[in-house]
JSON list of C-alpha atoms in Angstrom, two decimals:
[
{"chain": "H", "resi": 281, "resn": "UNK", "atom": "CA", "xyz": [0.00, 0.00, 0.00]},
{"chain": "H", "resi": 282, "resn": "UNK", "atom": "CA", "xyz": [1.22, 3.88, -0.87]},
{"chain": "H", "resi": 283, "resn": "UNK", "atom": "CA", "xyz": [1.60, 6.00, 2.05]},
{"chain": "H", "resi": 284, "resn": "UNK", "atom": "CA", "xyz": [-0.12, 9.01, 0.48]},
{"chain": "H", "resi": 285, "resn": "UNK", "atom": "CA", "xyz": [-0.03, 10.68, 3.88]},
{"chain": "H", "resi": 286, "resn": "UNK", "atom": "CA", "xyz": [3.93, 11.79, 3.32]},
{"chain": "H", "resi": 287, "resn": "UNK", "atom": "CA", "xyz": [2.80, 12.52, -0.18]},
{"chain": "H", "resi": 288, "resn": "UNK", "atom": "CA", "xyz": [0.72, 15.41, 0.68]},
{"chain": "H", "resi": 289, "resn": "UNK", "atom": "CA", "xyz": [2.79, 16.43, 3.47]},
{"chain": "H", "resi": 290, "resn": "UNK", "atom": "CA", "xyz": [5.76, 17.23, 1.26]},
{"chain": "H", "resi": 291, "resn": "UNK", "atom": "CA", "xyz": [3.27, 18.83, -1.44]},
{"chain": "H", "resi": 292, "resn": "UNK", "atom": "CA", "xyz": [2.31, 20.99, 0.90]},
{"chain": "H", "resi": 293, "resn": "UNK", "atom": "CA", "xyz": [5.78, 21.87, 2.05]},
{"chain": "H", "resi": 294, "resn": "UNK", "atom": "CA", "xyz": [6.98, 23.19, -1.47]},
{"chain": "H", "resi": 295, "resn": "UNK", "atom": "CA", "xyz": [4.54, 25.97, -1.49]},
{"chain": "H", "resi": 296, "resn": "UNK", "atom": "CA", "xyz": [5.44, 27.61, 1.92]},
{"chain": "H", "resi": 297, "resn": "UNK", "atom": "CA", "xyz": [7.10, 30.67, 2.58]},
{"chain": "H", "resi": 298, "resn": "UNK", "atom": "CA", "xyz": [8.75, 31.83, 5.55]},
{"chain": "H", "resi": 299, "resn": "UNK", "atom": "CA", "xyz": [9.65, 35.03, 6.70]},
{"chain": "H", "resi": 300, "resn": "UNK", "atom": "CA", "xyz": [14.07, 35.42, 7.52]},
{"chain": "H", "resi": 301, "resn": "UNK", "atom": "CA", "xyz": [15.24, 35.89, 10.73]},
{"chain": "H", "resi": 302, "resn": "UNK", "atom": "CA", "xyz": [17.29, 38.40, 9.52]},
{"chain": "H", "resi": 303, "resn": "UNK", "atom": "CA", "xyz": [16.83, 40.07, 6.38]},
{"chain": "H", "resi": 304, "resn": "UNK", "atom": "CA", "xyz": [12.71, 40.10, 7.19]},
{"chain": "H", "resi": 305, "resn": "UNK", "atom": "CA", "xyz": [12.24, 38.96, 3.75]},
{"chain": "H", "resi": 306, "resn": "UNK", "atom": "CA", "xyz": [9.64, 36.52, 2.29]},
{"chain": "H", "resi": 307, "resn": "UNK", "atom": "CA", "xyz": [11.19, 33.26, 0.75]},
{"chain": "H", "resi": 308, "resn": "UNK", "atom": "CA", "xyz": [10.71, 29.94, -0.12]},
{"chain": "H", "resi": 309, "resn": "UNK", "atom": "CA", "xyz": [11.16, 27.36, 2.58]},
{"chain": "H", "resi": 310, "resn": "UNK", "atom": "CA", "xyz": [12.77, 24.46, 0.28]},
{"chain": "H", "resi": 311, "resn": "UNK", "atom": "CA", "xyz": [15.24, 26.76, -1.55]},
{"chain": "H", "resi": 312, "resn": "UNK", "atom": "CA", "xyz": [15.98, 29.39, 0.54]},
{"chain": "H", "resi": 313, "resn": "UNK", "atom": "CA", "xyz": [16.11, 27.67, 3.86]},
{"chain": "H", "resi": 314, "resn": "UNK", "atom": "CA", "xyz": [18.80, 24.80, 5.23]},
{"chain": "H", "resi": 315, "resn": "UNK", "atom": "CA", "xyz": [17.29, 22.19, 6.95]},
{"chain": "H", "resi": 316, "resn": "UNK", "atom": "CA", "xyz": [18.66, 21.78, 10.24]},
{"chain": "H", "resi": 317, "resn": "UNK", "atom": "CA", "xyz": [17.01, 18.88, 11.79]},
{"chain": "H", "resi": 318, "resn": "UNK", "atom": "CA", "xyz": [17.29, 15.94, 9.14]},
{"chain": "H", "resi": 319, "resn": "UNK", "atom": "CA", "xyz": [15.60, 13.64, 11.34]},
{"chain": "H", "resi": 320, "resn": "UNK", "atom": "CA", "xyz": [12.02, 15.72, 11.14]},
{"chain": "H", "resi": 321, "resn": "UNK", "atom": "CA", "xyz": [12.16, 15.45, 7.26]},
{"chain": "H", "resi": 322, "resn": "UNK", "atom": "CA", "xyz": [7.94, 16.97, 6.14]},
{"chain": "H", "resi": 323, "resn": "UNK", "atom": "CA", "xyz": [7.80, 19.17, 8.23]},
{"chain": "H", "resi": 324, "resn": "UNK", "atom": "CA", "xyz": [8.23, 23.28, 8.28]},
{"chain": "H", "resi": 325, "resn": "UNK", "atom": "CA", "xyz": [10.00, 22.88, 11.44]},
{"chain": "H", "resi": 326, "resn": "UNK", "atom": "CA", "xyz": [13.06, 21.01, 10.41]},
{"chain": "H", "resi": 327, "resn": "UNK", "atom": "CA", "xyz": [14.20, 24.08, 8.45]},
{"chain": "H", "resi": 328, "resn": "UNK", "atom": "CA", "xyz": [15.97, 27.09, 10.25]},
{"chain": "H", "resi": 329, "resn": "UNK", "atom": "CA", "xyz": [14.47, 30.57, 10.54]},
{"chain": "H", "resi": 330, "resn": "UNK", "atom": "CA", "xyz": [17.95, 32.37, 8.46]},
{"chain": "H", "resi": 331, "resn": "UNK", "atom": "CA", "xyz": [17.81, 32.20, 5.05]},
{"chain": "H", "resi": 332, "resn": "UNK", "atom": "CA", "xyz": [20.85, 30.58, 3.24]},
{"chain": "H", "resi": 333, "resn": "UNK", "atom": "CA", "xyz": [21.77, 34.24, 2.21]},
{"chain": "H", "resi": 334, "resn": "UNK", "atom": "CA", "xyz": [22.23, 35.71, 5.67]},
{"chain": "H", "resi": 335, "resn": "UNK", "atom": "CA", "xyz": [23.92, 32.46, 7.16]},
{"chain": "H", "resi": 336, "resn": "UNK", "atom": "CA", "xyz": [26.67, 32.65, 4.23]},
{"chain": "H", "resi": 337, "resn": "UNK", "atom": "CA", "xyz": [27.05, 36.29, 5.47]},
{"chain": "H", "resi": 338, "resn": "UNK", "atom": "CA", "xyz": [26.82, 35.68, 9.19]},
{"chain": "H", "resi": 339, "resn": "UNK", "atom": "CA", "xyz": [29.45, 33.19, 8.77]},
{"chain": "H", "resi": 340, "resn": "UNK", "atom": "CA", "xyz": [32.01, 34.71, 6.46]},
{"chain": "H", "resi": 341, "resn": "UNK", "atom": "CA", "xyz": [32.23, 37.83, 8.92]},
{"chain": "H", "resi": 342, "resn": "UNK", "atom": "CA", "xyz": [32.53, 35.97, 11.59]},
{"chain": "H", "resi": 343, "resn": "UNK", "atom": "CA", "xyz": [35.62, 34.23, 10.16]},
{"chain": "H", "resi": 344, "resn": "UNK", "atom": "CA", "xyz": [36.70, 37.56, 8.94]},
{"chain": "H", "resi": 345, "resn": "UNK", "atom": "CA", "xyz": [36.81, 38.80, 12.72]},
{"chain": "H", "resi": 346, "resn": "UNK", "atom": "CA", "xyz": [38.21, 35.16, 14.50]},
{"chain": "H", "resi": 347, "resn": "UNK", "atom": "CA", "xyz": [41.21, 35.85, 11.48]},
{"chain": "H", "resi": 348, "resn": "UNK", "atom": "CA", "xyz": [41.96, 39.45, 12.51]},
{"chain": "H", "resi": 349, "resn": "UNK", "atom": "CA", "xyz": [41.84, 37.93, 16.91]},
{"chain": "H", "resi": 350, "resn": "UNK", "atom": "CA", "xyz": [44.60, 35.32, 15.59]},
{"chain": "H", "resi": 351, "resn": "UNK", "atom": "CA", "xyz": [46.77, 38.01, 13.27]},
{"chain": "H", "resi": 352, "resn": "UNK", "atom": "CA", "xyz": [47.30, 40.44, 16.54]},
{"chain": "H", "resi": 353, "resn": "UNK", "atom": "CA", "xyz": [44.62, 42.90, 15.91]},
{"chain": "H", "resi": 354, "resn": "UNK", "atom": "CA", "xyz": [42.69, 42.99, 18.86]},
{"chain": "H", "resi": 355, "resn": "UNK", "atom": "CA", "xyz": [39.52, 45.23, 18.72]},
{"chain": "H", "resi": 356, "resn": "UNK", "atom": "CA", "xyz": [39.66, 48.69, 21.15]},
{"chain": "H", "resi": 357, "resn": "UNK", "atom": "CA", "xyz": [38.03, 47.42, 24.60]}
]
């Protein structure tokens, strides 16, 4: 027997939006969103609430900053 209950699930899960963390903008939850907990696969929950955009940004200025720490330029406390 199909299990047309995962089916729908996941046909509903294509057309959802959510709104970023971040940037406040609209986007699509299957492409614009990394799934962060595999193990809850259908459901709008198991993607993160940053869109891929702002994560790659959030993360290349943080390594931007940890490399400047490790060079000997220490911010003015």
């Amino acid at each position: 027997m199909m299990d047309l209950d995962n089916q729908f699930e996941l046909e509903h899960l294509l057309f959802k939006d959510r709104k970023c963390r971040t940037c406040n903008q609209i986007k699509n939850l299957i492409e614009d969103f990394y799934m962060s907990r595999k193990q809850k696969r259908g459901l709008p929950s198991a993607y993160s609430y940053e869109c891929k955009d702002c994560t790659i940004k959030r993360i290349v200025a943080k390594r931007k900053n940890q490399k400047k720490i490790k060079e000997g330029h220490y911010p003015d406390w």
